[in-house]
Short mmCIF file of C-alpha atoms and ligand atoms in Angstrom, two decimals:
data_model
loop_
_atom_site.label_atom_id
_atom_site.label_comp_id
_atom_site.label_asym_id
_atom_site.label_seq_id
_atom_site.Cartn_x
_atom_site.Cartn_y
_atom_site.Cartn_z
CA MET A 835 -20.27 -6.43 13.12
CA ALA A 836 -17.49 -6.95 10.62
CA ILE A 837 -14.85 -4.98 8.75
CA LEU A 838 -14.90 -5.41 4.97
CA VAL A 839 -11.38 -5.46 3.54
CA THR A 840 -11.21 -5.06 -0.24
CA GLY A 841 -7.94 -6.27 -1.75
CA GLY A 842 -7.18 -8.09 1.49
CA ALA A 843 -5.02 -10.72 -0.22
CA GLY A 844 -2.47 -8.20 -1.48
CA TYR A 845 0.80 -7.16 0.12
CA ILE A 846 -0.46 -4.42 2.44
CA GLY A 847 -3.94 -5.92 2.72
CA SER A 848 -2.73 -9.30 3.99
CA HIS A 849 -0.49 -7.71 6.63
CA THR A 850 -3.40 -5.53 7.74
CA CYS A 851 -5.67 -8.60 7.97
CA ILE A 852 -3.20 -10.14 10.45
CA GLU A 853 -3.26 -7.05 12.66
CA LEU A 854 -7.06 -6.83 12.48
CA LEU A 855 -7.54 -10.49 13.38
CA GLU A 856 -5.02 -10.26 16.20
CA ALA A 857 -6.89 -7.25 17.55
CA GLY A 858 -10.08 -9.33 17.59
CA TYR A 859 -11.94 -7.85 14.60
CA GLU A 860 -14.23 -9.99 12.50
CA ILE A 861 -13.20 -9.53 8.86
CA ILE A 862 -14.58 -10.17 5.41
CA VAL A 863 -12.21 -10.07 2.46
CA VAL A 864 -13.28 -9.22 -1.08
CA ASP A 865 -10.55 -9.81 -3.64
CA ASN A 866 -10.50 -10.86 -7.29
CA PHE A 867 -6.97 -12.28 -6.93
CA SER A 868 -5.97 -10.61 -10.20
CA ASN A 869 -2.67 -9.55 -8.70
CA SER A 870 -2.57 -11.66 -5.54
CA ASN A 871 -2.86 -15.23 -4.36
CA GLN A 872 -5.42 -17.11 -2.23
CA GLU A 873 -2.45 -18.66 -0.43
CA SER A 874 -1.67 -15.37 1.31
CA LEU A 875 -5.04 -15.46 3.08
CA LYS A 876 -4.59 -19.11 3.99
CA ARG A 877 -1.34 -18.15 5.66
CA VAL A 878 -2.93 -15.16 7.40
CA MET A 879 -5.37 -17.62 8.99
CA GLU A 880 -2.56 -20.02 9.92
CA ILE A 881 -0.50 -17.26 11.54
CA THR A 882 -3.39 -15.84 13.55
CA GLY A 883 -5.36 -19.05 14.17
CA ALA A 884 -8.44 -17.01 13.24
CA SER A 885 -10.81 -17.36 10.34
CA MET A 886 -12.46 -14.92 7.96
CA LYS A 887 -14.96 -14.88 5.13
CA ILE A 888 -13.39 -14.66 1.68
CA TYR A 889 -15.24 -13.63 -1.48
CA ASN A 890 -13.58 -13.98 -4.89
CA ILE A 891 -15.31 -10.97 -6.44
CA SER A 892 -14.28 -8.02 -8.58
CA LEU A 893 -15.48 -4.58 -7.50
CA LEU A 894 -16.72 -4.25 -11.07
CA ASN A 895 -19.26 -6.99 -10.40
CA THR A 896 -21.89 -4.98 -8.54
CA THR A 897 -24.43 -7.82 -8.44
CA GLU A 898 -22.08 -10.10 -6.52
CA LEU A 899 -20.68 -7.23 -4.46
CA GLU A 900 -24.15 -6.24 -3.33
CA LYS A 901 -24.73 -9.78 -2.00
CA VAL A 902 -21.76 -9.24 0.35
CA PHE A 903 -23.46 -6.15 1.77
CA LYS A 904 -26.84 -7.92 1.99
CA ARG A 905 -25.53 -11.01 3.72
CA ASN A 906 -23.18 -9.43 6.23
CA ASN A 907 -23.38 -6.89 8.95
CA ILE A 908 -20.60 -4.55 7.82
CA GLU A 909 -19.52 -1.75 10.09
CA ALA A 910 -16.63 -0.21 8.14
CA VAL A 911 -14.56 -0.75 5.01
CA ILE A 912 -10.82 -0.70 4.44
CA HIS A 913 -10.41 -0.26 0.70
CA PHE A 914 -7.11 -1.57 -0.72
CA ALA A 915 -8.31 -3.14 -3.97
CA GLY A 916 -6.74 -1.53 -7.00
CA LEU A 917 -4.06 -1.79 -9.63
CA LYS A 918 -0.76 -0.15 -8.74
CA ALA A 919 1.93 -0.41 -11.42
CA VAL A 920 2.90 2.99 -12.80
CA GLY A 921 4.35 1.74 -16.11
CA GLU A 922 1.38 -0.53 -16.80
CA SER A 923 -1.00 2.36 -16.09
CA VAL A 924 0.71 4.47 -18.75
CA LYS A 925 0.28 1.63 -21.28
CA SER A 926 -3.29 0.75 -20.29
CA PRO A 927 -4.93 3.89 -18.83
CA LEU A 928 -8.52 2.78 -19.51
CA PHE A 929 -7.91 -0.49 -17.72
CA TYR A 930 -6.60 1.48 -14.72
CA TYR A 931 -9.41 4.03 -14.69
CA LYS A 932 -12.04 1.33 -15.05
CA ASN A 933 -10.65 -0.89 -12.32
CA ASN A 934 -9.63 1.72 -9.80
CA ILE A 935 -12.20 4.46 -10.33
CA ILE A 936 -15.31 2.51 -11.37
CA GLY A 937 -14.49 -0.22 -8.84
CA SER A 938 -14.27 2.39 -6.06
CA ILE A 939 -17.48 4.14 -7.12
CA ASN A 940 -19.32 0.80 -7.12
CA LEU A 941 -18.07 0.16 -3.61
CA PHE A 942 -18.97 3.65 -2.33
CA GLU A 943 -22.47 3.42 -3.86
CA LEU A 944 -23.14 0.19 -2.03
CA MET A 945 -21.71 1.61 1.18
CA GLN A 946 -24.11 4.52 0.83
CA LYS A 947 -27.06 2.26 0.05
CA TYR A 948 -26.39 -0.03 3.01
CA LEU A 949 -25.54 2.90 5.32
CA VAL A 950 -21.94 1.82 5.86
CA LYS A 951 -20.26 5.20 5.97
CA ARG A 952 -16.96 4.47 7.68
CA LEU A 953 -14.02 4.13 5.31
CA VAL A 954 -10.24 3.83 5.39
CA PHE A 955 -8.87 4.42 1.90
CA SER A 956 -5.51 3.24 0.63
CA SER A 957 -3.91 6.20 -1.14
CA SER A 958 -0.28 6.92 -1.91
CA ALA A 959 2.39 9.58 -1.59
CA THR A 960 2.21 9.58 -5.37
CA VAL A 961 -0.61 12.19 -4.97
CA TYR A 962 2.03 14.77 -4.03
CA GLY A 963 3.42 14.63 -7.59
CA ASN A 964 6.88 16.12 -8.07
CA GLN A 965 7.50 18.00 -4.83
CA GLU A 966 10.67 20.02 -4.45
CA ILE A 967 10.32 20.45 -0.71
CA VAL A 968 10.71 17.81 2.04
CA PRO A 969 9.40 16.69 4.43
CA ILE A 970 6.05 16.47 2.66
CA SER A 971 3.04 17.32 4.78
CA GLU A 972 -0.62 16.57 4.10
CA ASP A 973 -1.46 20.15 3.15
CA PHE A 974 0.99 20.25 0.23
CA PRO A 975 -0.63 20.77 -3.19
CA LEU A 976 -1.71 17.56 -4.87
CA SER A 977 -1.00 16.47 -8.43
CA ALA A 978 -0.25 13.31 -10.37
CA THR A 979 2.13 12.42 -13.16
CA ASN A 980 0.66 9.17 -14.49
CA PRO A 981 -2.71 7.36 -14.73
CA TYR A 982 -2.09 5.24 -11.63
CA GLY A 983 -1.37 8.36 -9.58
CA ARG A 984 -4.39 10.10 -11.09
CA THR A 985 -6.67 7.24 -10.01
CA LYS A 986 -5.55 7.73 -6.39
CA LEU A 987 -5.98 11.47 -6.66
CA MET A 988 -9.40 11.19 -8.32
CA ILE A 989 -10.67 8.79 -5.67
CA GLU A 990 -9.50 11.21 -2.98
CA GLU A 991 -11.43 14.00 -4.76
CA ILE A 992 -14.52 11.79 -5.06
CA LEU A 993 -14.39 11.18 -1.32
CA ARG A 994 -14.04 14.90 -0.57
CA ASP A 995 -17.13 15.57 -2.71
CA LEU A 996 -19.00 12.70 -1.12
CA ILE A 997 -18.58 14.07 2.37
CA LEU A 998 -19.72 17.51 1.24
CA SER A 999 -22.95 15.88 0.11
CA ASP A 1000 -23.42 13.83 3.28
CA GLU A 1001 -21.66 14.74 6.49
CA ASN A 1002 -22.34 11.35 8.08
CA TRP A 1003 -19.39 9.82 6.31
CA CYS A 1004 -16.21 9.12 8.35
CA ILE A 1005 -13.19 8.80 6.08
CA SER A 1006 -9.46 8.37 6.59
CA ILE A 1007 -7.23 8.63 3.54
CA LEU A 1008 -3.86 7.01 4.13
CA ARG A 1009 -0.99 8.16 1.91
CA TYR A 1010 1.67 5.49 1.97
CA PHE A 1011 5.31 6.25 1.38
CA ASN A 1012 7.44 3.21 0.34
CA PRO A 1013 6.27 0.01 2.06
CA ILE A 1014 8.86 -2.77 2.35
CA GLY A 1015 9.55 -5.63 4.78
CA ALA A 1016 7.39 -8.60 5.65
CA HIS A 1017 5.68 -10.28 8.57
CA LYS A 1018 8.09 -11.65 11.20
CA SER A 1019 6.89 -15.21 10.56
CA GLY A 1020 8.45 -15.11 7.07
CA CYS A 1021 5.19 -16.60 5.79
CA ILE A 1022 3.69 -13.59 4.05
CA GLY A 1023 5.37 -10.78 2.14
CA GLU A 1024 5.46 -8.95 -1.16
CA ASP A 1025 5.02 -11.23 -4.16
CA PRO A 1026 5.20 -9.18 -7.36
CA ARG A 1027 4.27 -10.87 -10.62
CA GLY A 1028 7.08 -10.94 -13.19
CA ILE A 1029 10.10 -8.67 -12.86
CA PRO A 1030 9.61 -6.30 -9.92
CA ASN A 1031 9.18 -2.56 -10.62
CA ASN A 1032 10.01 -1.49 -7.09
CA LEU A 1033 13.42 -1.37 -5.51
CA MET A 1034 13.14 -3.71 -2.51
CA PRO A 1035 11.67 -6.77 -4.26
CA TYR A 1036 14.23 -6.24 -7.02
CA ILE A 1037 17.11 -6.22 -4.51
CA SER A 1038 15.82 -9.32 -2.72
CA GLN A 1039 15.49 -11.23 -5.99
CA VAL A 1040 19.09 -10.31 -6.87
CA ALA A 1041 20.13 -11.56 -3.42
CA VAL A 1042 18.60 -15.01 -4.03
CA GLY A 1043 20.04 -15.18 -7.53
CA LYS A 1044 16.77 -14.87 -9.45
CA LEU A 1045 17.99 -11.62 -11.03
CA LYS A 1046 21.56 -10.92 -12.05
CA GLU A 1047 22.12 -7.37 -10.87
CA LEU A 1048 20.29 -4.28 -9.74
CA ASN A 1049 19.98 -1.34 -12.10
CA VAL A 1050 20.38 1.83 -10.06
CA PHE A 1051 18.32 4.47 -11.81
CA GLY A 1052 20.68 7.44 -11.74
CA ASN A 1053 23.49 8.60 -9.44
CA ASP A 1054 23.38 12.25 -10.43
CA TYR A 1055 20.50 13.43 -8.23
CA SER A 1056 21.18 16.18 -5.74
CA THR A 1057 21.29 13.78 -2.79
CA HIS A 1058 24.27 12.89 -0.58
CA ASP A 1059 25.35 9.94 -2.80
CA GLY A 1060 23.52 10.94 -6.00
CA THR A 1061 20.90 8.16 -5.82
CA GLY A 1062 17.19 8.68 -5.13
CA VAL A 1063 16.06 9.02 -1.52
CA ARG A 1064 12.76 7.52 -0.30
CA ASP A 1065 10.90 7.04 2.96
CA TYR A 1066 10.83 3.24 3.36
CA ILE A 1067 8.32 2.03 5.91
CA HIS A 1068 7.89 -1.45 7.37
CA VAL A 1069 4.67 -2.99 6.08
CA VAL A 1070 3.72 -4.09 9.62
CA ASP A 1071 3.99 -0.49 10.86
CA LEU A 1072 1.82 0.48 7.90
CA ALA A 1073 -0.72 -2.23 8.77
CA ILE A 1074 -0.90 -0.97 12.35
CA GLY A 1075 -1.53 2.53 10.96
CA HIS A 1076 -4.74 1.14 9.41
CA LEU A 1077 -5.97 -0.05 12.78
CA GLN A 1078 -5.43 3.42 14.22
CA ALA A 1079 -7.23 4.99 11.27
CA LEU A 1080 -10.07 2.51 11.71
CA LYS A 1081 -10.47 3.55 15.36
CA LYS A 1082 -10.63 7.15 14.18
CA VAL A 1083 -13.40 6.52 11.63
CA MET A 1084 -15.32 4.50 14.23
CA SER A 1085 -15.36 7.43 16.60
CA GLU A 1086 -15.81 10.58 14.51
CA THR A 1087 -17.20 11.90 11.25
CA GLY A 1088 -15.27 13.98 8.73
CA ILE A 1089 -12.49 13.35 6.23
CA ASN A 1090 -8.78 13.39 6.94
CA ALA A 1091 -5.65 12.46 5.03
CA TYR A 1092 -2.59 11.07 6.81
CA ASN A 1093 0.94 10.37 5.69
CA LEU A 1094 2.15 6.93 6.67
CA GLY A 1095 5.92 7.11 6.53
CA THR A 1096 8.83 7.17 8.95
CA GLY A 1097 9.92 10.74 8.28
CA ARG A 1098 13.40 9.54 7.33
CA GLY A 1099 14.86 9.00 3.89
CA TYR A 1100 17.36 6.41 2.66
CA SER A 1101 19.13 6.45 -0.69
CA VAL A 1102 19.13 3.50 -3.10
CA LEU A 1103 22.73 2.71 -2.17
CA GLU A 1104 22.00 2.93 1.56
CA LEU A 1105 19.18 0.43 1.14
CA VAL A 1106 21.47 -1.86 -0.89
CA ASN A 1107 24.05 -1.63 1.87
CA ALA A 1108 21.54 -2.34 4.64
CA PHE A 1109 20.20 -5.33 2.70
CA GLU A 1110 23.71 -6.72 2.17
CA LYS A 1111 24.29 -6.57 5.92
CA ALA A 1112 20.96 -8.21 6.75
CA SER A 1113 21.31 -11.00 4.19
CA GLY A 1114 25.07 -11.55 4.11
CA LYS A 1115 24.76 -11.49 0.31
CA GLU A 1116 26.46 -9.15 -2.09
CA ILE A 1117 24.12 -7.16 -4.32
CA PRO A 1118 25.88 -6.46 -7.62
CA TYR A 1119 24.63 -3.27 -9.20
CA ASN A 1120 25.02 -1.20 -12.29
CA ILE A 1121 24.45 2.56 -12.46
CA CYS A 1122 22.17 3.44 -15.37
CA ASN A 1123 20.01 6.31 -16.56
CA ARG A 1124 17.35 7.92 -14.41
CA ARG A 1125 13.89 6.35 -14.66
CA PHE A 1126 11.41 8.69 -16.29
CA GLY A 1127 9.15 10.34 -13.74
CA ASP A 1128 11.37 9.68 -10.69
CA ILE A 1129 12.14 12.46 -8.24
CA ALA A 1130 15.29 12.99 -6.15
CA ILE A 1131 13.97 12.99 -2.59
CA CYS A 1132 10.69 12.09 -0.98
CA PHE A 1133 9.98 11.64 2.71
CA ALA A 1134 7.04 12.29 4.97
CA ASP A 1135 6.18 14.80 7.60
CA THR A 1136 4.68 12.39 10.13
CA LYS A 1137 3.37 14.83 12.74
CA LYS A 1138 -0.30 14.67 11.76
CA ALA A 1139 -0.54 10.88 12.02
CA LYS A 1140 1.28 11.00 15.34
CA ASN A 1141 -0.93 13.73 16.79
CA GLU A 1142 -4.30 12.62 15.44
CA LEU A 1143 -3.98 8.84 15.07
CA GLY A 1144 -1.50 8.27 17.89
CA TRP A 1145 0.56 6.30 15.41
CA GLU A 1146 4.19 6.31 14.41
CA ALA A 1147 6.49 3.82 12.72
CA THR A 1148 8.79 1.99 15.10
CA ARG A 1149 10.63 -0.52 12.88
CA GLY A 1150 13.97 0.59 11.43
CA ILE A 1151 15.75 -0.16 8.17
CA LYS A 1152 17.64 -3.14 9.65
CA GLU A 1153 14.42 -4.88 10.60
CA MET A 1154 12.82 -4.02 7.23
CA CYS A 1155 15.71 -5.70 5.41
CA ALA A 1156 15.96 -8.71 7.75
CA ASP A 1157 12.22 -9.38 7.46
CA THR A 1158 12.23 -9.03 3.67
CA TRP A 1159 15.14 -11.43 3.49
CA ARG A 1160 13.44 -14.04 5.72
CA TRP A 1161 10.33 -13.93 3.52
CA GLN A 1162 12.41 -14.15 0.32
CA ILE A 1163 14.58 -17.12 1.32
CA ASN A 1164 11.62 -19.04 2.74
CA ASN A 1165 9.57 -18.42 -0.41
CA LEU A 1166 11.82 -18.41 -3.46
CA ASN A 1167 8.80 -18.28 -5.75
CA GLY A 1168 6.56 -16.19 -3.56
CA PHE A 1169 3.23 -17.89 -2.83
CA ASN A 1170 3.58 -20.35 -5.71
C1 UD1 B 1953 6.89 3.76 -6.94
C2 UD1 B 1953 5.90 4.45 -7.83
C3 UD1 B 1953 4.83 5.08 -6.96
C4 UD1 B 1953 4.18 4.01 -6.10
C5 UD1 B 1953 5.25 3.33 -5.26
C6 UD1 B 1953 4.71 2.19 -4.42
C7 UD1 B 1953 7.12 5.06 -9.84
C8 UD1 B 1953 7.71 6.18 -10.65
N1 UD1 B 1953 6.58 5.41 -8.65
O1 UD1 B 1953 7.51 4.73 -6.09
O2 UD1 B 1953 3.88 5.73 -7.77
O3 UD1 B 1953 3.21 4.60 -5.26
O4 UD1 B 1953 6.26 2.80 -6.14
O5 UD1 B 1953 4.39 1.07 -5.19
O6 UD1 B 1953 7.12 3.91 -10.26
N2 UD1 B 1953 15.12 2.20 -8.17
C9 UD1 B 1953 16.28 1.75 -8.74
N3 UD1 B 1953 16.26 0.54 -9.38
C10 UD1 B 1953 15.14 -0.24 -9.47
C11 UD1 B 1953 13.93 0.24 -8.87
C12 UD1 B 1953 13.96 1.46 -8.23
O7 UD1 B 1953 17.32 2.41 -8.68
O8 UD1 B 1953 15.19 -1.32 -10.09
C13 UD1 B 1953 15.13 3.49 -7.41
C14 UD1 B 1953 14.17 4.54 -7.93
O9 UD1 B 1953 14.77 5.35 -8.89
C15 UD1 B 1953 13.84 5.30 -6.62
C16 UD1 B 1953 13.93 4.21 -5.53
O10 UD1 B 1953 14.71 3.18 -6.10
O11 UD1 B 1953 14.81 6.26 -6.35
C17 UD1 B 1953 12.58 3.65 -5.12
O12 UD1 B 1953 11.88 3.20 -6.28
P1 UD1 B 1953 10.51 2.35 -6.18
O13 UD1 B 1953 10.69 1.25 -5.20
O14 UD1 B 1953 10.12 1.99 -7.56
O15 UD1 B 1953 9.49 3.37 -5.52
P2 UD1 B 1953 9.07 4.85 -6.01
O16 UD1 B 1953 9.57 5.17 -7.34
O17 UD1 B 1953 9.38 5.78 -4.91
#
């Protein structure tokens, strides 16, 4: 019996593949490599000394996707595949809805047809919209402010409807806070295409001299130093969270959403400072206007994941920065 991992070549997917292989799972990856690189999976196999089946398939290609279900004995699915850039989703909403929503529906239909009803779904803290209150717990009202966020929210809704129609489904929805860091080996990590949108890859590219300086998006928020506060979580902790969620869906039916965060927030300037210490490099920065759509503070209430999944993040900000730095200096051009 195998675990199907969609989007397994991506940043969080590849780190999860390592943890799955090290825990002895047989895995099958489906990825169209539209925003990732085959090399990441090659390295996953080198690091673990284990092998896996890899299919270069889009979730929009139902004919090919169905062959994966026909040819393999799949026990559960971890569904990462999807587009994730907020700005791009505002410019190309149809592209986002088609890829993320239709792709997911295609997958769920095949799961239903082949009686594979155990699912771990990759959602995001973006489904909490603009919350004023922290820490954010799973029962907070949900909303979205952009097409990317709406795709995550809609897929969550689809899954809640699905389980109402068939109680044999076992579903864990994981709402990620801000994943950063990289595998200890320095061989896999985040490899954004073009200029990074997110803070950590931007900082690390400034540190290696690929980008001149960091633009800090606003220092007039009501936070202790005026810059935005986020719950940064080590990607390996996040990956381990998927294994715990997988155990849960293997053992019981129902649908549950879990925050995967540390429960602690760091400001932009605190992250810059921690990265400077870890790398020994200065990060020049420039304070500029707020980025449209950003909120002041966001961090997780982590109690539910701790109580029900037996999971909590253990890696601190120092390790997150040191591991990002190791990946960045070893791979100046990412996987290329
Ligand atoms: C972003 C997305 C979110 C997505 C998440 C993970 C937006 C508005 N939100 O979250 O939907 O789920 O990434 O991919 O894009 N910052 C700077 N300078 C930069 C980049 C960021 O100052 O060059 C600041 C931001 O204002 C924020 C913090 O750094 O305060 C973190 O930003 P980022 O890494 O982009 O994550 P989020 O905005 O939290």
